[in-house]
Tab-separated table of C-alpha atoms (C1' of nucleotides) in Angstrom:
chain	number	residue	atom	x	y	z
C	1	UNK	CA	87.480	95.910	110.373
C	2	UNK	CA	86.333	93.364	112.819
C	3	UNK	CA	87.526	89.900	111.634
C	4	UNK	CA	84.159	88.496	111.670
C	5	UNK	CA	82.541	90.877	109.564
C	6	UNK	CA	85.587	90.589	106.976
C	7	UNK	CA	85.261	86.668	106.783
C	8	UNK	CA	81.412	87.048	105.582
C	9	UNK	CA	82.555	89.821	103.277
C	10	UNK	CA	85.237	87.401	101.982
C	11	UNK	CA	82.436	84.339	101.883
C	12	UNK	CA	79.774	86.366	100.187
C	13	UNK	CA	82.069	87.224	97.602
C	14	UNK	CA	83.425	83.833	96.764
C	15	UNK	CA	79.809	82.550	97.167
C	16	UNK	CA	78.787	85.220	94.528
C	17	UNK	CA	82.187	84.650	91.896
C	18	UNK	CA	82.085	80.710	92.686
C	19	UNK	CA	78.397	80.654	90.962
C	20	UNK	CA	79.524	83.296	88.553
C	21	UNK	CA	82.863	81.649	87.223
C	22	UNK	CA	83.332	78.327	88.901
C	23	UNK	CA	85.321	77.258	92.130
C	24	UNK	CA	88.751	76.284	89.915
C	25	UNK	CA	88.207	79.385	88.004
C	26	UNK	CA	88.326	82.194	90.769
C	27	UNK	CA	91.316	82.960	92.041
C	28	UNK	CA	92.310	84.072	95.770
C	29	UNK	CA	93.646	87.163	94.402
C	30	UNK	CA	89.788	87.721	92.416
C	31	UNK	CA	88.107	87.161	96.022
C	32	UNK	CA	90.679	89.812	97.780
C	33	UNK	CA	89.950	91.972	95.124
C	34	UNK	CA	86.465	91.836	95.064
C	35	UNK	CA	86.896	92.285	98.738
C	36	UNK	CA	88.972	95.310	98.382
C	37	UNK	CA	92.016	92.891	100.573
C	38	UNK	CA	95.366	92.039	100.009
C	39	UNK	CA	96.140	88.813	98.318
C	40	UNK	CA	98.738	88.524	101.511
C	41	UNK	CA	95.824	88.827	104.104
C	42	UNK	CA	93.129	86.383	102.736
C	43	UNK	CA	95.383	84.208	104.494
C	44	UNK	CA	94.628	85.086	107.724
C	45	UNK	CA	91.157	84.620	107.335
C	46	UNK	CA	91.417	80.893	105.046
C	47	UNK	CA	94.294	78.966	105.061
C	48	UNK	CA	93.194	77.139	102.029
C	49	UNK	CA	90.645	77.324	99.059
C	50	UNK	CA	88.801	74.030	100.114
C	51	UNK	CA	88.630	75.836	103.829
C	52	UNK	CA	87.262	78.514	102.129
C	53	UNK	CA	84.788	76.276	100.043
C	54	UNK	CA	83.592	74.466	103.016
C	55	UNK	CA	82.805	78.213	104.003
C	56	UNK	CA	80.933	78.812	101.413
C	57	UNK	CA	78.710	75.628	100.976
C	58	UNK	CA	77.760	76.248	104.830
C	59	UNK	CA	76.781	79.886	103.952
C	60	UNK	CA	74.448	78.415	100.585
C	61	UNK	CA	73.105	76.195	103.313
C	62	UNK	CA	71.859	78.875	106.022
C	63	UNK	CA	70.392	81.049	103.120
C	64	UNK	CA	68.653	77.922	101.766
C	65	UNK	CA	67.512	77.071	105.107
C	66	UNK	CA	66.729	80.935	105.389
C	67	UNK	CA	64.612	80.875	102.227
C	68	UNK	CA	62.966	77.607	102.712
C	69	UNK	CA	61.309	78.750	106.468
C	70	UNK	CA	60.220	82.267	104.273
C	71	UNK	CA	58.459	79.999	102.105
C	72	UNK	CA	56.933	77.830	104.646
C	73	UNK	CA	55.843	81.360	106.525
C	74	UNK	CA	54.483	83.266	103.159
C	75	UNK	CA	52.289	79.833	102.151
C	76	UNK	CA	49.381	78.410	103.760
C	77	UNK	CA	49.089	75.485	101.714
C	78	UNK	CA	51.314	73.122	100.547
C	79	UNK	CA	51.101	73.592	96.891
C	80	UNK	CA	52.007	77.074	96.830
C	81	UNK	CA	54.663	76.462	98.683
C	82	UNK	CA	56.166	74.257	96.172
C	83	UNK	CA	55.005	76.443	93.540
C	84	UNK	CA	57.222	79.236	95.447
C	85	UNK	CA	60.047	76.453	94.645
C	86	UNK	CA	59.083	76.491	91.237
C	87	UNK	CA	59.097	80.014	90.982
C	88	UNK	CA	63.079	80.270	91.429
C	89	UNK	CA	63.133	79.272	88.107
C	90	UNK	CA	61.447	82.402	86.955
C	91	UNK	CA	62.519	84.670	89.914
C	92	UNK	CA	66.369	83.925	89.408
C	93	UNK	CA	65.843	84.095	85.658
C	94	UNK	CA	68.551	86.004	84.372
C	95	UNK	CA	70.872	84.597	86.854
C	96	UNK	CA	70.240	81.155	85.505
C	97	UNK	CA	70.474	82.057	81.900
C	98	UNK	CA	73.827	83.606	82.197
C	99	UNK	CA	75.493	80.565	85.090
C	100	UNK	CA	72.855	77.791	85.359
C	101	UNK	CA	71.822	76.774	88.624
C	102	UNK	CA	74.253	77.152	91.701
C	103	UNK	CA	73.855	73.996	93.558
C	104	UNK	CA	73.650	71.892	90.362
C	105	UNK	CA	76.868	74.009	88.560
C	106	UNK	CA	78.640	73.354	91.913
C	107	UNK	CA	77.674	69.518	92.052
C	108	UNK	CA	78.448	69.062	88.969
C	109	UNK	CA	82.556	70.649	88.539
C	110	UNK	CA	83.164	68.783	92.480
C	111	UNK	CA	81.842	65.750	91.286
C	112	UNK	CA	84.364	65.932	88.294
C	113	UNK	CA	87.066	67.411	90.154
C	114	UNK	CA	86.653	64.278	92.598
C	115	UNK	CA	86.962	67.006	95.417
C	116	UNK	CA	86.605	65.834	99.203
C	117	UNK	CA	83.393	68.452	99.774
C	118	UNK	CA	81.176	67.370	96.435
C	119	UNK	CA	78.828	65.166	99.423
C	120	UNK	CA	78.838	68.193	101.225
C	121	UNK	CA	77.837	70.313	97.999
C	122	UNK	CA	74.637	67.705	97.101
C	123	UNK	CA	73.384	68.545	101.050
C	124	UNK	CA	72.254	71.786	99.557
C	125	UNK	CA	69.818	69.199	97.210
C	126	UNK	CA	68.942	67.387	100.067
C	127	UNK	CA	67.560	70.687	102.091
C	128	UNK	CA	65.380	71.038	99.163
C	129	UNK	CA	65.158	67.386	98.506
C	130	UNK	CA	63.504	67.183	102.004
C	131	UNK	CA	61.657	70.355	102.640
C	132	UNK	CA	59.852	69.345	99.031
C	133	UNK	CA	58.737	65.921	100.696
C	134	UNK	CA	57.723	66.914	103.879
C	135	UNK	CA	54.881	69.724	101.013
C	136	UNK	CA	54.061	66.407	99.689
C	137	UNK	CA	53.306	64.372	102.744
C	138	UNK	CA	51.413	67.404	103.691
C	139	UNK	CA	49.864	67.533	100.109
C	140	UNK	CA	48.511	64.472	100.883
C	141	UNK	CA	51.085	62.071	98.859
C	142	UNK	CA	53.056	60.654	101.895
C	143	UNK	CA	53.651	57.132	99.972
C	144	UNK	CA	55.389	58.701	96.737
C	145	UNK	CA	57.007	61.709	98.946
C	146	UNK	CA	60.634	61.145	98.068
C	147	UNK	CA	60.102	60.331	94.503
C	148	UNK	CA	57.813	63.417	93.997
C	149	UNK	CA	60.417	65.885	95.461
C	150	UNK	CA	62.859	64.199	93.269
C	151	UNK	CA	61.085	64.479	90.222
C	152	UNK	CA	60.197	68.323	90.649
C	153	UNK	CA	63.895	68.849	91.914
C	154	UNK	CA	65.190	67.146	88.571
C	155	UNK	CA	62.694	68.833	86.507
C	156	UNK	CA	64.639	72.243	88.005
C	157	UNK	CA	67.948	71.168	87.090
C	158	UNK	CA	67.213	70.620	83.536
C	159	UNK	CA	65.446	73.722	82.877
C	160	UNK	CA	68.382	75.363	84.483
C	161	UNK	CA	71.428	73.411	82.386
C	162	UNK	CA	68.974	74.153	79.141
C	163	UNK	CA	68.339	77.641	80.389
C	164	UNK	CA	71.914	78.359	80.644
C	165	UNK	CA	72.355	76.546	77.146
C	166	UNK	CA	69.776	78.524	74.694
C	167	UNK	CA	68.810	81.657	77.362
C	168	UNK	CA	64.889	81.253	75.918
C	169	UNK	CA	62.961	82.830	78.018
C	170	UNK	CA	60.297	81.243	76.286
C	171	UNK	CA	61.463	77.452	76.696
C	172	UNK	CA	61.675	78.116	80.923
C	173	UNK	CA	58.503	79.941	80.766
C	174	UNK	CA	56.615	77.181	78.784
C	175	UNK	CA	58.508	74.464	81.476
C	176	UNK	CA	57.377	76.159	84.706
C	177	UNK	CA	54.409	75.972	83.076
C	178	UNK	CA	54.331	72.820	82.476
C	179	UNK	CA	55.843	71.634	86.511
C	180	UNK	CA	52.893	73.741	87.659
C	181	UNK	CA	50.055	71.712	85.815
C	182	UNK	CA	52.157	69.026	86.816
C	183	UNK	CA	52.074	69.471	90.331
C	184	UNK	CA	48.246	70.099	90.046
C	185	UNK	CA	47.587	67.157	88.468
C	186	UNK	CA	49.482	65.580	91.375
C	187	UNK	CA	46.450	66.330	94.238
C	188	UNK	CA	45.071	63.059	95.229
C	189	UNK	CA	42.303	62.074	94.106
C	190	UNK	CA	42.446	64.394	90.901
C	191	UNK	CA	41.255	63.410	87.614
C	192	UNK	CA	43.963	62.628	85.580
C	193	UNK	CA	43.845	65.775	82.742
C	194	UNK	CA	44.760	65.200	79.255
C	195	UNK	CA	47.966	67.177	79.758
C	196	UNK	CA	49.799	67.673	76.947
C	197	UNK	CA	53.422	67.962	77.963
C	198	UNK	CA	53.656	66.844	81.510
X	1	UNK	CA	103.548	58.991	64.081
X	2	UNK	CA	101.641	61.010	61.478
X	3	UNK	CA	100.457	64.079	62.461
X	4	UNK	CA	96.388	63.158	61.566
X	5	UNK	CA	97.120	60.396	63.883
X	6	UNK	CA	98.361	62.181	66.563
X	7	UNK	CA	96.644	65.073	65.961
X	8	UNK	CA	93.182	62.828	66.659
X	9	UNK	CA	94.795	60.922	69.704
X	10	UNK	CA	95.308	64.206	71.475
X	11	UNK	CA	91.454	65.382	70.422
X	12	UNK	CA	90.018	61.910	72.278
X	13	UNK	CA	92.345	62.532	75.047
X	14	UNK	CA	90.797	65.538	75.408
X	15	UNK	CA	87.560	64.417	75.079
X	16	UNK	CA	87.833	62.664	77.634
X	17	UNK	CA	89.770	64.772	79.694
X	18	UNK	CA	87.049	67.467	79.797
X	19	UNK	CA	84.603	64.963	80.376
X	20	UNK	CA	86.030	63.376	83.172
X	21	UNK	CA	87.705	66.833	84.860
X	22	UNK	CA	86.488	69.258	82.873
X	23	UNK	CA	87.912	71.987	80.769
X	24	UNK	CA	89.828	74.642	83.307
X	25	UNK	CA	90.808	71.733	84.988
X	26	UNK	CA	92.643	69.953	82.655
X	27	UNK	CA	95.977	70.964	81.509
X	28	UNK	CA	98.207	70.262	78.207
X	29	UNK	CA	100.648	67.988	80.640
X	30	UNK	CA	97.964	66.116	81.274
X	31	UNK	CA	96.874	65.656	77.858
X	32	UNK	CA	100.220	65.062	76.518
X	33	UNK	CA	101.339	62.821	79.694
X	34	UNK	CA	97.811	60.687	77.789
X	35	UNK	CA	99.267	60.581	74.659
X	36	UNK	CA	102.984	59.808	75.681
X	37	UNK	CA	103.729	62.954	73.538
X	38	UNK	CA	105.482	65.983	75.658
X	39	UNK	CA	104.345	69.525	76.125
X	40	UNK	CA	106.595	71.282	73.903
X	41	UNK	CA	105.479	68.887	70.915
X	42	UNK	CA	101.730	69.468	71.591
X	43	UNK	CA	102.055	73.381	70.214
X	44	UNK	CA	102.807	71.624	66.857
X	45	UNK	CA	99.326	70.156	66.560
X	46	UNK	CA	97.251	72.812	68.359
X	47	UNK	CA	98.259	76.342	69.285
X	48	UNK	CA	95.478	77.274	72.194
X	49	UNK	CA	93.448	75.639	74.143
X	50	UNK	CA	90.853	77.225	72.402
X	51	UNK	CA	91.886	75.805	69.306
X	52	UNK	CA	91.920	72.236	70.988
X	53	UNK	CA	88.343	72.847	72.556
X	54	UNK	CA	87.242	73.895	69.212
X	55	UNK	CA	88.324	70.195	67.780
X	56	UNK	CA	87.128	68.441	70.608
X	57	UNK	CA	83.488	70.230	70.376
X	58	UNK	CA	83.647	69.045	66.244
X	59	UNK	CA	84.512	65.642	67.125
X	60	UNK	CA	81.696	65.544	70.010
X	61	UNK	CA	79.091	67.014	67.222
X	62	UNK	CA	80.226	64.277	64.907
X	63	UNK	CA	80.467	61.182	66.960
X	64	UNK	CA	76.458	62.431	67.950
X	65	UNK	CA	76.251	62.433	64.710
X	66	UNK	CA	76.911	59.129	64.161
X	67	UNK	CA	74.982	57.595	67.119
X	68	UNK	CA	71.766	59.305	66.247
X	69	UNK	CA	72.326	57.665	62.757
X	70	UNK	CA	73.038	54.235	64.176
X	71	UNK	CA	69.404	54.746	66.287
X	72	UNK	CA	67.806	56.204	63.114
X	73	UNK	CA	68.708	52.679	61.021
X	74	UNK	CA	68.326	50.637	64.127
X	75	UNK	CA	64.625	51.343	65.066
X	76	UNK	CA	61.530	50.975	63.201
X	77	UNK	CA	59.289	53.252	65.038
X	78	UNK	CA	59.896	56.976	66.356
X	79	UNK	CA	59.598	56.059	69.494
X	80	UNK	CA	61.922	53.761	70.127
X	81	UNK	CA	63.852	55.595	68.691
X	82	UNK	CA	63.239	58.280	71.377
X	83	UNK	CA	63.874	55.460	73.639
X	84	UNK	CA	66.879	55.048	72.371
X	85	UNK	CA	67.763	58.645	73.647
X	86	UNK	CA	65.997	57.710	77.180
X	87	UNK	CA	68.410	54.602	77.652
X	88	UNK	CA	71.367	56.436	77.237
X	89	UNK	CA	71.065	57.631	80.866
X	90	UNK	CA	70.890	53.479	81.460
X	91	UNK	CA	73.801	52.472	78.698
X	92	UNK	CA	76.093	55.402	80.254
X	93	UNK	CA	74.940	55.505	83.785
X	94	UNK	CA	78.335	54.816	85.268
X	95	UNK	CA	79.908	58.031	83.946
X	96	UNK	CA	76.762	59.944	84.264
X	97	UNK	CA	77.069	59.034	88.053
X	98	UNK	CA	80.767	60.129	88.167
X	99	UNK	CA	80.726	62.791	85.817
X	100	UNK	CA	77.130	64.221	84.935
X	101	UNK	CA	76.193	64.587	80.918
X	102	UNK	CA	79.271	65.384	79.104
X	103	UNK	CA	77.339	68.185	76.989
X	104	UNK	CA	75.289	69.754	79.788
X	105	UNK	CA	78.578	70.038	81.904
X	106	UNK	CA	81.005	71.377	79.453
X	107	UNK	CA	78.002	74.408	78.147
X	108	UNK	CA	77.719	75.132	81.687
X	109	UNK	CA	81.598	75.288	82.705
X	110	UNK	CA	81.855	77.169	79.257
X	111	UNK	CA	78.665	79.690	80.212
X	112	UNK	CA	80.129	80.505	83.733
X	113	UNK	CA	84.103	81.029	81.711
X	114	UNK	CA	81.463	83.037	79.323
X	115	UNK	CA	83.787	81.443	76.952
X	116	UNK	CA	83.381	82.339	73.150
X	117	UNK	CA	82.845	78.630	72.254
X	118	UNK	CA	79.730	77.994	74.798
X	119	UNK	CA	77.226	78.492	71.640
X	120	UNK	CA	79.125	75.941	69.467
X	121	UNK	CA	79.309	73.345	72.346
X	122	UNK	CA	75.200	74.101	72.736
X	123	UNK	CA	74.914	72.842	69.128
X	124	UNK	CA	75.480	69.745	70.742
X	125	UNK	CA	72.089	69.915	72.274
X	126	UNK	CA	70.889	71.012	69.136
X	127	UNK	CA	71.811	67.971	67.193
X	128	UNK	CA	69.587	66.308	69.326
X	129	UNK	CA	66.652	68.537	70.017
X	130	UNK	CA	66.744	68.593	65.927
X	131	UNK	CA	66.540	64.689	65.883
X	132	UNK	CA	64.706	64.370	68.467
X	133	UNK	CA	62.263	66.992	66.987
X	134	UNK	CA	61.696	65.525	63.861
X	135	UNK	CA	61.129	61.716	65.553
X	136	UNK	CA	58.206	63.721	67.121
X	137	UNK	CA	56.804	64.651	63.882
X	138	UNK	CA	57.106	61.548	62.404
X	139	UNK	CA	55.389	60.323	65.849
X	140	UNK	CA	52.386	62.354	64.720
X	141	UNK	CA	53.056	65.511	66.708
X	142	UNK	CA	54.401	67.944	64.126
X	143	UNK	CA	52.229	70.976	66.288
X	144	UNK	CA	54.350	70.568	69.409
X	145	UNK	CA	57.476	68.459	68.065
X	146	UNK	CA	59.920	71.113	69.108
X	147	UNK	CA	58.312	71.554	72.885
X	148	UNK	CA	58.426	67.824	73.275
X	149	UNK	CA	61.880	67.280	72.067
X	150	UNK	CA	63.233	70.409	74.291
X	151	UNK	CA	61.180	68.352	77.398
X	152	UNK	CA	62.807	65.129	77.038
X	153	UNK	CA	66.000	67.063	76.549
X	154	UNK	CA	65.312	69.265	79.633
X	155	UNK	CA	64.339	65.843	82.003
X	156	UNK	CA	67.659	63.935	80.396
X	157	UNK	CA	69.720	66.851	81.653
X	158	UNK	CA	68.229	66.939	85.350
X	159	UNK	CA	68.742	63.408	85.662
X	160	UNK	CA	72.083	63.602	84.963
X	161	UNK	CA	72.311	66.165	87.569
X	162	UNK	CA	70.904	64.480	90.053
X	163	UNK	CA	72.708	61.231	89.087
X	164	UNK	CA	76.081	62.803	89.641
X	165	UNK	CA	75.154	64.298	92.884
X	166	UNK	CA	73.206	61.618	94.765
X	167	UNK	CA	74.730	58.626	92.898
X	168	UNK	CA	71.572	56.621	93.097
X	169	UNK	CA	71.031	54.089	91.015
X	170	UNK	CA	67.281	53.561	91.723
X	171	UNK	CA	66.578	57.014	90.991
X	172	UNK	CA	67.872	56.953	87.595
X	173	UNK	CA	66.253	53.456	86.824
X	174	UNK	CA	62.724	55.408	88.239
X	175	UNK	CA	63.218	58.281	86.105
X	176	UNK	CA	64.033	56.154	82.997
X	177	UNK	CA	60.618	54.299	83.355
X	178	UNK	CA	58.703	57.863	83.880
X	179	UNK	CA	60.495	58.996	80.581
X	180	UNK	CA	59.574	55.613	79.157
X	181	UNK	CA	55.572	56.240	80.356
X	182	UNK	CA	55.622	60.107	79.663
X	183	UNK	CA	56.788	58.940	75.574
X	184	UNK	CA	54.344	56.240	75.725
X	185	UNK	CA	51.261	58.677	77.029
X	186	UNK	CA	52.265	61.773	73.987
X	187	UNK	CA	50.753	58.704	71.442
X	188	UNK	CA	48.593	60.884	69.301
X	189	UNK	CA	44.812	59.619	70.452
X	190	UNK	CA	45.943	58.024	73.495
X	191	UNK	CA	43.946	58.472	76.212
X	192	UNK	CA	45.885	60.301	79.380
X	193	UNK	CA	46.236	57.158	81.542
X	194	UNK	CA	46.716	57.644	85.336
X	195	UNK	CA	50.655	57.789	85.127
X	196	UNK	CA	51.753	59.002	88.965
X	197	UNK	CA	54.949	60.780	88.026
X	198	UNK	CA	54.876	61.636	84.543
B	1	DG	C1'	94.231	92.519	111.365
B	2	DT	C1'	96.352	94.232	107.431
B	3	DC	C1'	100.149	95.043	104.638
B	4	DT	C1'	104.407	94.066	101.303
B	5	DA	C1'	107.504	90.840	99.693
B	6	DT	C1'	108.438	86.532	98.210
B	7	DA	C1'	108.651	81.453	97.781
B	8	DA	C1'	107.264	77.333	95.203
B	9	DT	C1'	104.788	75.576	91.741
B	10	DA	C1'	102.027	75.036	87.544
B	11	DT	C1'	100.238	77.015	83.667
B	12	DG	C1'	99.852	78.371	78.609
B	13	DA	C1'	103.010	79.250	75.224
B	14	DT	C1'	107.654	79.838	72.381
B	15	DA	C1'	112.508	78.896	70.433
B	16	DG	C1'	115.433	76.178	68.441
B	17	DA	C1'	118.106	71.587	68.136
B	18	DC	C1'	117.547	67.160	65.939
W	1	DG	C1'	107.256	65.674	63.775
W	2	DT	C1'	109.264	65.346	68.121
W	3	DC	C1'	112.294	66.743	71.539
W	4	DT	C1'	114.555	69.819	75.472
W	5	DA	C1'	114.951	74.153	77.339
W	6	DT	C1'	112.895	78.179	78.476
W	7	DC	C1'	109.722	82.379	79.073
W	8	DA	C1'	106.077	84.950	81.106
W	9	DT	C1'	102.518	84.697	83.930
W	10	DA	C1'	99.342	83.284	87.526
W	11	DT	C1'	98.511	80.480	91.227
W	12	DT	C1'	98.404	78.782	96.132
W	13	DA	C1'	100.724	79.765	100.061
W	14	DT	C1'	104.260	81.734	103.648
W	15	DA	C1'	107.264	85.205	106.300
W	16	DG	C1'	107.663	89.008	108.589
W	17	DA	C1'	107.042	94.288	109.091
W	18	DC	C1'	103.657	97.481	110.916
DNA sequence: GTCTATAATATGATAGAC
DNA sequence: GTCTATCATATTATAGAC
């Protein structure tokens, strides 16, 4: 196999087992396995696991990138497409029930682990963190931008740690719910509704 | 030393331990390097690491315990005593920043290790949602006391996520104060006020 | 570019002296 | 109840044959 192709297969499979188990948890020899590769030979490809990591967060932040220009494409208007943010939530349900949310998981075991790449791990929050406040300029809230993309970003994370907790479907359904009246009730010049939850 | 003593030594090292590096990532050396006890010793007290986890989740349900107690005979009202919950994103912020929520971390590290004791360390959460639940009722929202508590709950986590990853300060202090509003506006009779973020 | 073999280290865990 | 010594295993990582 062409060296190329068998460094993506090696990166898509610690992408997948590093949101599935944790980074300290998988193993080099669970990767080459996965991979169908000897443990011996992963080392041609990565000298080390933090090379490999480094690999990896790149990769999350192409397909992000990837994703987010979808989303701009698919939506004409603003609001859906942070509603199509919203939507992961729903769309990656069972994903997030069973491992919580990838970029937050990740953050979160780097930042305790003290590890040289967790800045380079919260970039993958600040593609989002951006792309939502560039919607919201265009949505027509260009002084509270930054704060509203924070807000619907940290709204994410805790119905993915809670998700991951109880796995109710109920609870995340009732939540997105909840971000979407939010977010409507966010168009300027909106009545404030007598929303009961957000 | 007796053995109770030593016995809870090791659980707070622990405690901390996981907090601070989390569970995979912490070893019995380094517990028993904490307690000035060595490795062979520590088998006498605890036999697995699961066993240890087990004590360390008990003595994390009961030390909740005790704070939501302490808030319970400390406040008049319901809702500061919700407050009280808000401000420990405030009182604990420096950790929070270094080491996200202690509970949402260690039920996420223990979903992705699909470890048998991720439902125990969920009951965590649970001691809370329950508290927080019935300070909704007594708030005058018996209807939708559990939805309310698991939103507070849900916002506390994602702040704590985002704390640990962007280490900003102001954020936090900004998502306090929304908390603070959002409580404020769920006043039974209250009209909705024109609250920006919350 | 892939393999086998192996080094060096750290881990969870045990045995037995004191 | 604590220690030292040790086991079995798993890990990251390297050397060298093919």
């Amino acid at each position: 196999m062409v060296a190329a192709a068998t460094r993506q297969q090696i990166v898509e499979a610690a992408d997948r087992l590093f949101y599935e188990r944790g980074f300290e948890a998988t193993s080099f020899a669970d990767i080459a396995g996965e991979v169908g590769l000897s443990r011996g030979n992963f080392y041609y490809h990565f000298k080390t696991k933090d090379e490999l990591l480094d690999a990896v967060i790149t990769h999350r932040l192409l397909k992000t990138r990837s994703m987010l220009d979808i989303w701009e494409a698919k939506s004409k208007t603003p609001e859906e497409r942070i509603v199509s943010f919203v939507n992961l939530l729903v769309v990656n349900q069972a994903k997030i029930m069973a491992y919580g949310c990838p970029v937050g998981t990740l953050c979160n075991e780097l930042a305790k682990l003290d590890h040289l790449a967790k800045d380079r791990a919260a970039e993958i929050f600040s593609m989002f963190r951006h792309w939502l406040s560039h919607q919201f300029i265009a949505f027509g809230r260009e002084a509270e931008a930054d704060a509203l993309a924070m807000h619907i970003l940290m709204r994410s994370q805790g119905v993915a740690t809670l998700a991951a907790a109880y796995r109710d479907e109920i609870f995340v359904r009732n939540e997105v719910e909840n971000m979407r009246a939010w977010l409507a009730a966010q168009r300027p010049g909106t009545p404030v509704l007598p929303e009961t939850l957000s």
